[in-house]
Amino acid sequence: MATEIRFGKYLKEAAAHYDIISYNDLIPKVERDAEGNELSVRASNIKVRSIDVYRLLQPYISSRVMEQAKAVVPLAVYLMLFQLIILRQSVNDTSIIIAGLFAVIVGLMLFMEGLKIGLMPFGSSLGTTLPAKSSLPVVLIIAFLLGIGVTFAEPAIGALKAAGQVVKVEAAPYLYSLLNDWSEQLVLVVGVGVGAAAVLGTVRLLYGWSLKPFIFATLTPALLLTLYIQQNDELSKMLGLAWDCGAVTTGPVTVPLVLALGIGIASSAGKGSSSLSGFGIVTLASLFPIIGVELLAIYVFNVTTAEAIIVAASAGSTEVVAWYEMTPYTEIVGGIRAIVPLVIFLVIVMILVLREKIHNAGIISYGITLTVIGMIIFSLGLTYGLNKLGNQSGGFIPAAFSQVGSVDGSPLYVFSLGILIALFFAWVLGLGATLAEPALNALGTTVEQLTNGSFKKKTLMYAVSIGVACGIALGVAKIVFNIQIAYLLISLYLVAIVLTYYSSEEFVNIAWDSAGVTTGPVTVPLVLSMGLGFANAADAIEGFGILSMASIGPIIAVQATGLWIDMKVRRKRKKLEPELEEELA
């Protein structure tokens, strides 16, 4: 008798294939001694063939590679196609650039993987163990020192140091000196700013304070110093760098480690259960370094002269450069110096301060090794891939509207069309780079959950991306039209302050932290090198400030979107209230 079954069930059964194996076939035969007693069996070592290793690791590695490739490849292809089709210029050193971009992908993959299994457990352990075993002053001192350590370990810091080689000493001597002669002090000052932000952010989480007063209190001295610096022609050339440093700090090392520490401390103290726990530390870590670099710029201006800097730079150019100051050795030394001191500090805190054993030492050592190797490979890729491509593309773009010596037939378009092409290029670059950031996707999911779906993930992602895109386009316009960056910064941050005042605490936290999320390890070096290359080709004095514009853009965009969403929710509630009252009556 025929039985009817669903065709889908038939396919499922037909596609299934299995063999029944007896358990006796899987175990060794029982061996006995002369007296008939069973002999114990020692299992032989498992033999794994090369093909088995490949099959085990291939899905894991390919997913990690694709995660980084999604952020790097589309941007690189966009830059190359724009250069080839719109600017009609061939890509120089293509094979070197492609190899460099591949190194960036592999380096970031190893770095991020090592960070997750090597350094992140330290941050979580410190956050949960410190409050129980140490007094609050000790906790805050360790948070401060950790903030300094993670800054040196940021991949984007290498891009900041590399930018110093592009600045012309005759055009901006103090800026050149800050990036070359004072580069270590510059990174230290940025680190101190991040450390101070970690301390205040942790205290804020402990006591549940609002973020708004911290924003107002931090922005006030930053903007006043900006006004003061703007009054001096030489000092004003360092403003773009100072505000860009705020964007450089909030990368893949600083954000997770400092957040893990702050949230862990707040949770242990019983104040970390709020839905907004963790928001705000990234904001402070972006703002504090700006004040530090502005103060350092004023100090450098007062202790040396432009003539002395130019003479020292010309004398230094004739000196024999040591082997460890040349590529690729400088990247290798830099990668070790960035990670190893941070690890030593964390180990000392765990063993000597907390008296804790380091669990899974082998796995953590493996993760730290991956982090160091990844940092070195990423730094090499930065030198030969992202920086080279960004400088090249940035150097060709001004040929769209002005004469550039290296481009035959420039300007390629009439002035107005060329300007539009340059701004469109910057806008699309900002939009694509931001949408490709994995951290933004994660933030969007978190925000949608925290706001019970009123602030959609897609809405946040587009608000942030459009804000960054408009910011980068504005930064390029600043270079093209030689706009004083102080006026842009002050006017835009005043708008942000007004929006902050009227926005709810929830949207303030989200908006100000979203600025830090957008500046990842790929976006920062690419935008920095593009801006510097653009400035050199356009005969501008310096090309800094684009990142600072990219940071303020999403703050304004997200807060404006938040106010619009709040208004919609209030209108809907007002409309439903009479209906509810009628039903209750």
Coordinates of C-alpha atoms in Angstrom, one line a residue:
M1 CA 0.0 0.0 0.0
A2 CA 1.4 3.3 -1.1
T3 CA 1.9 6.1 1.6
E4 CA 1.9 9.7 0.7
I5 CA 4.8 11.8 2.1
R6 CA 5.9 15.4 1.5
F7 CA 8.4 15.8 -1.3
G8 CA 10.7 17.8 1.0
K9 CA 10.8 14.9 3.5
Y10 CA 11.7 12.5 0.7
L11 CA 14.6 14.7 -0.5
K12 CA 15.8 15.0 3.1
E13 CA 15.8 11.2 3.6
A14 CA 17.2 10.6 0.1
A15 CA 20.1 13.0 0.6
A16 CA 21.0 11.6 4.0
H17 CA 23.9 9.1 4.0
Y18 CA 25.2 7.3 7.0
D19 CA 27.1 4.2 7.9
I20 CA 26.6 2.1 11.0
I21 CA 30.0 1.2 12.6
S22 CA 30.3 -1.1 15.5
Y23 CA 32.0 0.4 18.6
N24 CA 34.2 -2.8 18.8
D25 CA 35.8 -1.7 15.5
L26 CA 36.8 1.6 17.1
I27 CA 38.6 0.3 20.2
P28 CA 41.8 -1.7 20.3
K29 CA 41.6 -5.4 20.9
V30 CA 41.9 -6.5 24.5
E31 CA 45.4 -8.0 25.2
R32 CA 46.1 -10.2 28.2
D33 CA 49.2 -11.3 30.0
A34 CA 50.3 -14.8 30.7
E35 CA 48.0 -15.0 33.7
G36 CA 45.0 -13.8 31.7
N37 CA 44.8 -10.4 33.2
E38 CA 43.9 -7.5 30.9
L39 CA 46.8 -5.2 29.9
S40 CA 46.3 -1.5 30.0
V41 CA 46.3 0.2 26.6
R42 CA 48.2 3.4 26.0
A43 CA 46.5 5.4 23.3
S44 CA 48.8 6.2 20.4
N45 CA 49.3 9.9 19.3
I46 CA 46.8 11.2 16.9
K47 CA 48.4 11.7 13.5
V48 CA 47.1 14.7 11.5
R49 CA 47.9 15.1 7.9
S50 CA 48.6 18.4 6.2
I51 CA 45.3 18.2 4.4
D52 CA 43.5 17.7 7.8
V53 CA 45.2 20.8 9.3
Y54 CA 44.1 22.8 6.2
R55 CA 40.5 21.5 6.5
L56 CA 40.3 22.4 10.2
L57 CA 41.8 25.9 9.9
Q58 CA 40.4 27.0 6.5
P59 CA 36.9 28.0 7.6
Y60 CA 38.2 29.8 10.6
I61 CA 41.0 31.7 8.8
S62 CA 38.9 32.5 5.7
S63 CA 36.2 34.2 7.9
R64 CA 38.8 36.2 9.7
V65 CA 40.5 37.2 6.4
M66 CA 37.2 38.2 4.9
E67 CA 36.3 40.3 7.9
Q68 CA 39.4 42.5 7.3
A69 CA 39.2 42.3 3.5
K70 CA 35.7 43.8 3.5
A71 CA 37.1 46.9 5.1
V72 CA 40.3 47.2 3.0
V73 CA 39.6 45.8 -0.5
P74 CA 36.5 48.0 -1.5
L75 CA 38.3 51.2 -0.4
A76 CA 41.5 50.2 -2.3
V77 CA 39.5 49.3 -5.4
Y78 CA 37.6 52.6 -5.2
L79 CA 40.8 54.6 -5.0
M80 CA 42.4 52.8 -7.9
L81 CA 39.3 53.0 -10.2
F82 CA 38.8 56.7 -9.4
Q83 CA 42.4 57.3 -10.2
L84 CA 42.2 55.3 -13.5
I85 CA 38.8 56.3 -14.8
I86 CA 38.1 59.8 -13.4
L87 CA 41.6 61.2 -13.1
R88 CA 43.0 59.1 -16.0
Q89 CA 46.2 58.3 -14.2
S90 CA 47.9 54.9 -13.9
V91 CA 48.5 53.5 -10.4
N92 CA 52.3 53.6 -9.7
D93 CA 54.0 50.7 -7.9
T94 CA 50.9 48.5 -8.3
S95 CA 52.5 45.3 -7.3
I96 CA 54.0 46.9 -4.1
I97 CA 50.7 48.5 -3.2
I98 CA 48.8 45.2 -3.6
A99 CA 51.4 43.3 -1.5
G100 CA 51.1 46.1 1.1
L101 CA 47.3 45.9 1.2
F102 CA 47.5 42.1 1.6
A103 CA 49.9 42.6 4.5
V104 CA 47.4 45.0 6.0
I105 CA 44.6 42.4 5.8
V106 CA 46.8 39.6 7.2
G107 CA 48.4 41.9 9.9
L108 CA 45.0 43.1 11.0
M109 CA 43.6 39.6 11.1
L110 CA 46.5 38.3 13.3
F111 CA 46.4 41.5 15.4
M112 CA 42.7 41.4 16.1
E113 CA 42.8 37.6 16.8
G114 CA 45.7 38.0 19.2
L115 CA 43.9 40.9 20.9
K116 CA 40.8 38.8 21.6
I117 CA 42.7 35.8 23.1
G118 CA 45.8 37.5 24.4
L119 CA 45.1 41.0 25.7
M120 CA 41.3 41.2 26.2
P121 CA 41.3 38.6 29.0
F122 CA 43.7 40.8 30.9
G123 CA 41.2 43.8 30.6
S124 CA 38.3 41.7 31.8
S125 CA 40.2 40.2 34.7
L126 CA 41.5 43.6 35.8
G127 CA 38.0 45.1 35.7
T128 CA 36.4 42.3 37.8
T129 CA 39.3 41.7 40.2
L130 CA 40.7 45.2 40.9
P131 CA 37.8 46.6 42.9
A132 CA 37.7 43.5 45.1
K133 CA 41.4 43.5 45.9
S134 CA 42.5 47.1 45.7
S135 CA 41.4 50.5 47.0
L136 CA 39.9 53.1 44.6
P137 CA 43.1 55.2 44.3
V138 CA 45.1 52.1 43.2
V139 CA 42.3 51.2 40.7
L140 CA 42.4 54.7 39.2
I141 CA 46.2 54.7 39.0
I142 CA 46.2 51.4 37.1
A143 CA 43.4 52.7 34.8
F144 CA 45.5 55.8 34.1
L145 CA 48.7 53.8 33.3
L146 CA 46.7 51.4 31.2
G147 CA 45.3 54.3 29.2
I148 CA 48.9 55.4 28.4
G149 CA 50.0 51.8 27.5
V150 CA 47.1 51.1 25.1
T151 CA 47.8 54.4 23.2
F152 CA 51.3 53.2 22.3
A153 CA 49.8 49.9 21.1
E154 CA 47.3 51.6 18.7
P155 CA 48.0 50.7 15.0
A156 CA 46.9 54.1 13.9
I157 CA 49.6 55.8 16.0
G158 CA 52.1 54.5 13.5
A159 CA 50.3 56.4 10.7
L160 CA 50.5 59.6 12.8
K161 CA 54.3 59.2 13.1
A162 CA 54.7 58.4 9.4
A163 CA 52.8 61.6 8.6
G164 CA 55.7 63.7 10.0
Q165 CA 57.9 62.6 7.1
V166 CA 55.5 64.3 4.6
V167 CA 55.3 67.7 6.2
K168 CA 57.6 70.3 4.7
V169 CA 59.8 71.9 7.4
E170 CA 60.1 75.3 5.6
A171 CA 56.3 75.6 5.4
A172 CA 55.3 74.5 8.9
P173 CA 58.5 74.2 11.1
Y174 CA 56.7 73.7 14.4
L175 CA 54.3 71.1 13.0
Y176 CA 57.3 69.3 11.5
S177 CA 59.1 69.4 14.9
L178 CA 56.1 68.2 16.7
L179 CA 55.8 65.1 14.4
N180 CA 59.5 64.4 14.2
D181 CA 61.6 65.8 17.1
W182 CA 58.8 65.5 19.6
S183 CA 57.0 62.4 18.2
E184 CA 57.5 60.3 21.3
Q185 CA 56.4 63.2 23.6
L186 CA 53.4 63.7 21.3
V187 CA 52.3 60.0 21.7
L188 CA 52.9 60.2 25.4
V189 CA 50.7 63.3 25.8
V190 CA 48.0 61.6 23.8
G191 CA 48.4 58.6 26.1
V192 CA 48.1 60.7 29.2
G193 CA 44.9 62.2 27.8
V194 CA 43.5 58.6 27.2
G195 CA 44.7 57.7 30.8
A196 CA 42.9 60.7 32.3
A197 CA 39.8 59.8 30.2
A198 CA 39.9 56.2 31.6
V199 CA 40.1 57.5 35.2
L200 CA 37.2 60.0 34.8
G201 CA 35.2 57.6 32.7
T202 CA 35.6 54.9 35.4
V203 CA 34.5 57.3 38.1
R204 CA 31.5 58.4 36.1
L205 CA 30.4 54.8 35.7
L206 CA 31.0 54.1 39.4
Y207 CA 28.7 57.0 40.5
G208 CA 26.3 56.9 37.5
W209 CA 27.0 60.6 36.5
S210 CA 25.6 62.1 33.4
L211 CA 28.0 62.5 30.4
K212 CA 26.8 66.0 29.5
P213 CA 28.7 67.9 32.1
F214 CA 31.9 66.1 31.2
I215 CA 31.4 67.0 27.5
F216 CA 30.8 70.7 28.3
A217 CA 33.7 70.8 30.8
T218 CA 36.1 69.2 28.3
L219 CA 35.1 71.1 25.2
T220 CA 35.3 74.5 26.9
P221 CA 39.1 74.5 27.5
A222 CA 39.7 72.7 24.1
L223 CA 37.8 75.4 22.2
L224 CA 39.3 78.3 24.3
L225 CA 42.8 76.9 23.5
T226 CA 41.8 76.6 19.8
L227 CA 40.9 80.3 19.8
Y228 CA 44.2 81.2 21.5
I229 CA 46.3 79.1 19.1
Q230 CA 44.4 80.5 16.1
Q231 CA 45.8 84.0 16.9
N232 CA 49.3 82.9 15.9
D233 CA 50.1 82.0 12.3
E234 CA 52.7 79.4 13.2
L235 CA 50.8 77.9 16.1
S236 CA 47.6 77.6 14.0
K237 CA 49.3 75.2 11.7
M238 CA 49.2 72.6 14.5
L239 CA 45.5 72.9 15.2
G240 CA 44.5 70.2 12.6
L241 CA 47.0 67.7 14.1
A242 CA 45.7 68.4 17.7
W243 CA 42.1 67.7 16.8
D244 CA 43.0 64.7 14.6
C245 CA 44.8 63.1 17.6
G246 CA 41.4 62.7 19.2
A247 CA 40.3 60.5 16.3
V248 CA 43.5 58.5 16.3
T249 CA 43.3 57.3 19.9
T250 CA 39.9 55.5 19.7
G251 CA 41.1 52.3 17.9
P252 CA 40.8 48.5 18.2
V253 CA 43.1 48.4 21.3
T254 CA 42.0 51.4 23.3
V255 CA 38.3 51.0 23.1
P256 CA 37.9 47.3 24.1
L257 CA 40.6 47.3 26.8
V258 CA 39.6 50.6 28.5
L259 CA 35.9 49.7 28.1
A260 CA 36.4 46.2 29.6
L261 CA 38.2 47.8 32.5
G262 CA 35.7 50.5 33.2
I263 CA 32.6 48.3 32.8
G264 CA 34.2 45.6 34.9
I265 CA 34.9 48.0 37.7
A266 CA 31.4 49.5 37.5
S267 CA 29.8 46.0 37.5
S268 CA 31.8 44.9 40.4
A269 CA 30.8 48.0 42.4
G270 CA 27.1 47.3 41.6
K271 CA 26.7 50.3 39.2
G272 CA 27.3 48.7 35.9
S273 CA 23.9 47.3 35.2
S274 CA 22.6 50.4 33.4
S275 CA 21.8 49.9 29.7
L276 CA 24.3 52.8 29.0
S277 CA 27.2 51.2 30.9
G278 CA 30.4 51.7 28.9
F279 CA 29.1 54.6 26.8
G280 CA 31.1 57.8 27.4
I281 CA 34.6 56.5 28.0
V282 CA 35.3 56.5 24.3
T283 CA 34.1 60.1 24.1
L284 CA 36.4 61.3 26.8
A285 CA 39.3 59.3 25.3
S286 CA 38.7 61.4 22.1
L287 CA 38.5 64.8 23.8
F288 CA 41.2 64.7 26.4
P289 CA 44.2 64.1 24.0
I290 CA 43.1 67.2 22.0
I291 CA 43.8 69.5 25.1
G292 CA 47.1 67.7 25.7
V293 CA 48.4 68.2 22.2
E294 CA 47.3 71.8 22.1
L295 CA 49.2 72.5 25.3
L296 CA 52.3 70.6 23.9
A297 CA 52.1 72.7 20.7
I298 CA 52.2 75.9 22.8
Y299 CA 55.1 74.6 24.8
V300 CA 57.1 73.6 21.7
F301 CA 56.4 77.1 20.2
N302 CA 57.9 78.7 23.4
V303 CA 61.0 76.6 23.8
T304 CA 62.4 76.7 20.2
T305 CA 62.4 78.8 17.1
A306 CA 61.5 78.1 13.5
E307 CA 65.0 78.9 12.4
A308 CA 66.5 76.4 14.8
I309 CA 64.1 73.7 13.6
I310 CA 64.9 74.3 9.9
V311 CA 68.6 74.2 10.6
A312 CA 68.4 71.0 12.7
A313 CA 66.2 69.4 10.0
S314 CA 68.7 70.2 7.2
A315 CA 71.6 69.0 9.3
G316 CA 69.8 65.8 10.2
S317 CA 69.2 65.0 6.5
T318 CA 73.0 64.6 6.0
E319 CA 73.4 62.2 8.9
V320 CA 73.7 58.5 8.3
V321 CA 70.5 56.8 9.4
A322 CA 70.9 53.9 11.7
W323 CA 69.7 50.4 10.5
Y324 CA 66.9 50.2 13.0
E325 CA 65.5 53.6 11.8
M326 CA 65.0 52.2 8.2
T327 CA 62.2 50.1 6.9
P328 CA 61.5 47.2 7.5
Y329 CA 63.4 47.3 10.7
T330 CA 61.6 50.3 12.1
E331 CA 58.3 48.5 11.7
I332 CA 59.6 45.4 13.5
V333 CA 61.1 47.4 16.4
G334 CA 58.0 49.6 16.5
G335 CA 55.6 46.6 16.7
I336 CA 57.6 45.1 19.6
R337 CA 57.8 48.4 21.5
A338 CA 54.1 49.0 21.1
I339 CA 52.9 45.6 22.5
V340 CA 55.6 44.2 24.8
P341 CA 55.7 47.0 27.4
L342 CA 51.9 46.9 27.7
V343 CA 51.9 43.2 28.3
I344 CA 54.7 43.5 30.9
F345 CA 52.6 46.1 32.7
L346 CA 49.5 43.9 32.7
V347 CA 51.5 40.9 34.0
I348 CA 53.1 43.0 36.8
V349 CA 49.6 44.2 37.9
M350 CA 48.1 40.7 37.8
I351 CA 51.0 39.0 39.7
L352 CA 52.3 41.7 42.1
V353 CA 49.3 43.9 42.7
L354 CA 46.4 41.4 42.5
R355 CA 48.3 38.3 43.5
E356 CA 46.4 36.4 40.8
K357 CA 47.7 33.5 38.7
I358 CA 47.6 34.0 35.0
H359 CA 45.2 31.3 33.8
N360 CA 45.6 29.7 30.4
A361 CA 49.1 31.2 30.2
G362 CA 49.9 29.2 27.1
I363 CA 46.9 30.5 25.1
I364 CA 47.5 34.1 26.3
S365 CA 51.2 33.8 25.3
Y366 CA 50.1 32.5 21.9
G367 CA 47.6 35.5 21.6
I368 CA 50.3 38.0 22.5
T369 CA 52.7 36.5 20.0
L370 CA 50.0 36.9 17.3
T371 CA 49.4 40.5 18.4
V372 CA 53.1 41.4 18.0
I373 CA 53.4 39.6 14.6
G374 CA 50.2 41.2 13.4
M375 CA 51.3 44.6 14.5
I376 CA 54.6 44.3 12.6
I377 CA 52.9 42.9 9.4
F378 CA 50.2 45.6 9.6
S379 CA 52.9 48.4 10.0
L380 CA 54.7 47.1 6.9
G381 CA 51.4 47.0 5.0
L382 CA 50.7 50.5 6.2
T383 CA 54.1 51.8 4.8
Y384 CA 53.9 50.0 1.4
G385 CA 50.2 49.8 0.9
L386 CA 47.7 52.1 2.5
N387 CA 50.0 55.1 3.0
K388 CA 51.4 54.8 -0.5
L389 CA 48.0 54.4 -2.2
G390 CA 46.5 57.2 -0.1
N391 CA 49.3 59.6 -0.8
Q392 CA 49.2 58.8 -4.5
S393 CA 45.4 59.2 -4.9
G394 CA 45.4 62.4 -2.8
G395 CA 48.3 63.8 -4.9
F396 CA 46.4 63.3 -8.1
I397 CA 43.0 64.6 -7.1
P398 CA 43.9 68.3 -7.2
A399 CA 44.7 67.8 -10.9
A400 CA 41.0 67.7 -11.4
F401 CA 40.7 71.5 -10.8
S402 CA 44.3 72.9 -10.8
Q403 CA 47.7 72.4 -12.4
V404 CA 49.8 69.6 -10.9
G405 CA 53.3 69.1 -12.2
S406 CA 53.2 65.3 -12.1
V407 CA 50.0 65.2 -14.2
D408 CA 50.1 66.0 -17.9
G409 CA 47.2 68.1 -19.2
S410 CA 46.1 69.3 -15.7
P411 CA 43.7 70.7 -14.8
L412 CA 41.7 67.9 -16.2
Y413 CA 38.3 69.6 -15.9
V414 CA 37.0 73.1 -15.6
F415 CA 37.5 74.6 -12.1
S416 CA 33.9 74.2 -10.8
L417 CA 33.5 70.6 -12.1
G418 CA 36.9 69.7 -10.8
I419 CA 36.1 71.0 -7.3
L420 CA 32.8 69.0 -7.4
I421 CA 34.7 65.8 -8.4
A422 CA 37.2 66.3 -5.5
L423 CA 34.4 66.8 -3.0
F424 CA 32.4 63.9 -4.4
F425 CA 35.5 61.7 -4.1
A426 CA 36.0 62.6 -0.5
W427 CA 32.2 62.1 0.3
V428 CA 32.0 58.6 -1.2
L429 CA 35.3 57.7 0.5
G430 CA 33.9 58.7 3.9
L431 CA 30.6 56.9 3.3
G432 CA 32.3 53.6 2.1
A433 CA 35.0 53.6 4.8
T434 CA 32.4 54.1 7.6
L435 CA 29.9 51.5 6.3
A436 CA 32.8 49.0 6.1
E437 CA 33.7 49.4 9.8
P438 CA 32.8 46.3 11.7
A439 CA 32.5 48.3 14.9
L440 CA 29.7 50.4 13.5
N441 CA 27.6 47.3 12.7
A442 CA 28.1 46.1 16.3
L443 CA 27.2 49.6 17.6
G444 CA 24.0 49.7 15.5
T445 CA 22.8 46.4 16.9
T446 CA 23.5 47.5 20.5
V447 CA 21.7 50.8 20.0
E448 CA 18.7 49.2 18.5
Q449 CA 18.4 46.9 21.6
L450 CA 19.0 49.7 24.1
T451 CA 16.3 52.0 22.5
N452 CA 13.8 49.1 22.2
G453 CA 13.8 49.4 18.4
S454 CA 13.0 53.2 18.2
F455 CA 16.5 53.9 16.9
K456 CA 16.9 51.4 14.1
K457 CA 20.3 49.9 13.4
K458 CA 20.1 50.9 9.7
T459 CA 19.2 54.5 10.7
L460 CA 22.2 54.8 13.0
M461 CA 24.6 53.4 10.4
Y462 CA 23.4 55.8 7.7
A463 CA 23.4 58.7 10.1
V464 CA 27.0 58.0 11.2
S465 CA 28.2 57.3 7.6
I466 CA 26.6 60.4 6.1
G467 CA 28.0 62.5 9.0
V468 CA 31.5 61.1 8.3
A469 CA 31.1 61.5 4.6
C470 CA 30.1 65.2 4.9
G471 CA 32.9 65.7 7.5
I472 CA 35.6 64.4 5.2
A473 CA 34.2 66.4 2.2
L474 CA 34.3 69.5 4.4
G475 CA 37.9 68.7 5.4
V476 CA 38.9 68.5 1.8
A477 CA 37.1 71.8 1.1
K478 CA 39.1 73.3 4.0
I479 CA 42.4 72.4 2.2
V480 CA 41.2 73.5 -1.2
F481 CA 39.9 76.9 -0.1
N482 CA 42.4 77.4 2.7
I483 CA 39.7 77.8 5.3
Q484 CA 41.0 78.3 8.9
I485 CA 40.2 75.1 10.7
A486 CA 39.5 77.0 14.0
Y487 CA 36.4 78.6 12.6
L488 CA 35.1 75.3 11.3
L489 CA 35.8 73.5 14.6
I490 CA 34.3 76.2 16.9
S491 CA 31.1 76.7 14.8
L492 CA 30.5 72.9 14.4
Y493 CA 31.2 72.1 18.0
L494 CA 28.9 74.9 19.1
V495 CA 26.1 73.3 17.1
A496 CA 27.0 69.9 18.7
I497 CA 26.8 71.5 22.2
V498 CA 23.4 73.0 21.5
L499 CA 22.1 69.6 20.2
T500 CA 23.7 67.9 23.3
Y501 CA 21.8 70.3 25.6
Y502 CA 18.4 69.4 24.1
S503 CA 19.1 65.7 23.5
S504 CA 18.3 62.9 25.9
E505 CA 21.1 61.3 27.9
E506 CA 20.7 58.2 25.8
F507 CA 21.2 59.8 22.4
V508 CA 24.1 62.0 23.8
N509 CA 26.0 58.9 24.8
I510 CA 25.4 57.1 21.5
A511 CA 26.2 60.2 19.3
W512 CA 29.5 61.2 21.0
D513 CA 30.7 57.6 21.1
S514 CA 29.8 57.0 17.5
A515 CA 32.6 59.5 16.5
G516 CA 35.2 57.1 18.0
V517 CA 33.7 54.1 16.3
T518 CA 34.2 55.5 12.8
T519 CA 37.9 56.0 13.1
G520 CA 39.3 52.5 12.7
P521 CA 42.8 51.2 11.9
V522 CA 42.1 51.3 8.1
T523 CA 40.2 54.6 7.9
V524 CA 42.7 56.7 9.9
P525 CA 45.9 56.0 7.9
L526 CA 44.1 56.1 4.6
V527 CA 42.4 59.4 5.3
L528 CA 45.6 60.9 6.9
S529 CA 47.8 59.9 3.9
M530 CA 45.2 61.1 1.4
G531 CA 44.8 64.5 3.1
L532 CA 48.6 65.0 3.3
G533 CA 49.1 63.9 -0.3
F534 CA 46.2 66.2 -1.4
A535 CA 47.7 69.2 0.6
N536 CA 51.2 68.7 -1.0
A537 CA 49.7 68.6 -4.5
A538 CA 47.5 71.6 -3.9
D539 CA 50.5 73.5 -2.3
A540 CA 48.6 73.8 1.0
I541 CA 50.7 74.2 4.1
E542 CA 49.3 71.1 5.9
G543 CA 46.7 68.5 5.3
F544 CA 45.6 67.7 8.9
G545 CA 42.0 68.3 10.1
I546 CA 40.1 65.9 7.8
L547 CA 39.8 63.3 10.6
S548 CA 38.6 66.0 13.1
M549 CA 35.8 66.9 10.6
A550 CA 35.0 63.2 10.2
S551 CA 34.6 63.0 14.0
I552 CA 32.2 66.0 14.5
G553 CA 30.0 65.0 11.5
P554 CA 28.5 61.9 13.0
I555 CA 28.0 63.6 16.4
I556 CA 25.8 66.2 14.8
A557 CA 24.0 63.7 12.5
V558 CA 23.2 61.2 15.2
Q559 CA 22.0 63.8 17.7
A560 CA 19.8 65.5 15.1
T561 CA 18.4 62.1 14.1
G562 CA 17.8 61.3 17.8
L563 CA 15.8 64.5 18.3
W564 CA 13.8 63.7 15.2
I565 CA 13.0 60.2 16.5
D566 CA 12.1 61.7 19.9
M567 CA 9.7 64.1 18.2
K568 CA 8.1 61.3 16.3
V569 CA 7.7 59.2 19.4
R570 CA 6.1 62.2 21.3
R571 CA 3.7 62.9 18.4
K572 CA 2.6 59.2 18.3
R573 CA 2.2 59.1 22.1
K574 CA 0.1 62.3 22.0
K575 CA -2.1 60.9 19.2
L576 CA -2.7 57.6 21.1
E577 CA -3.4 59.1 24.5
P578 CA -7.0 60.2 23.7
E579 CA -7.8 56.8 22.3
L580 CA -6.4 55.1 25.4
E581 CA -8.4 57.4 27.7
E582 CA -11.6 56.6 25.7
E583 CA -11.0 52.8 26.0
L584 CA -10.3 53.1 29.8
A585 CA -13.5 55.3 30.2

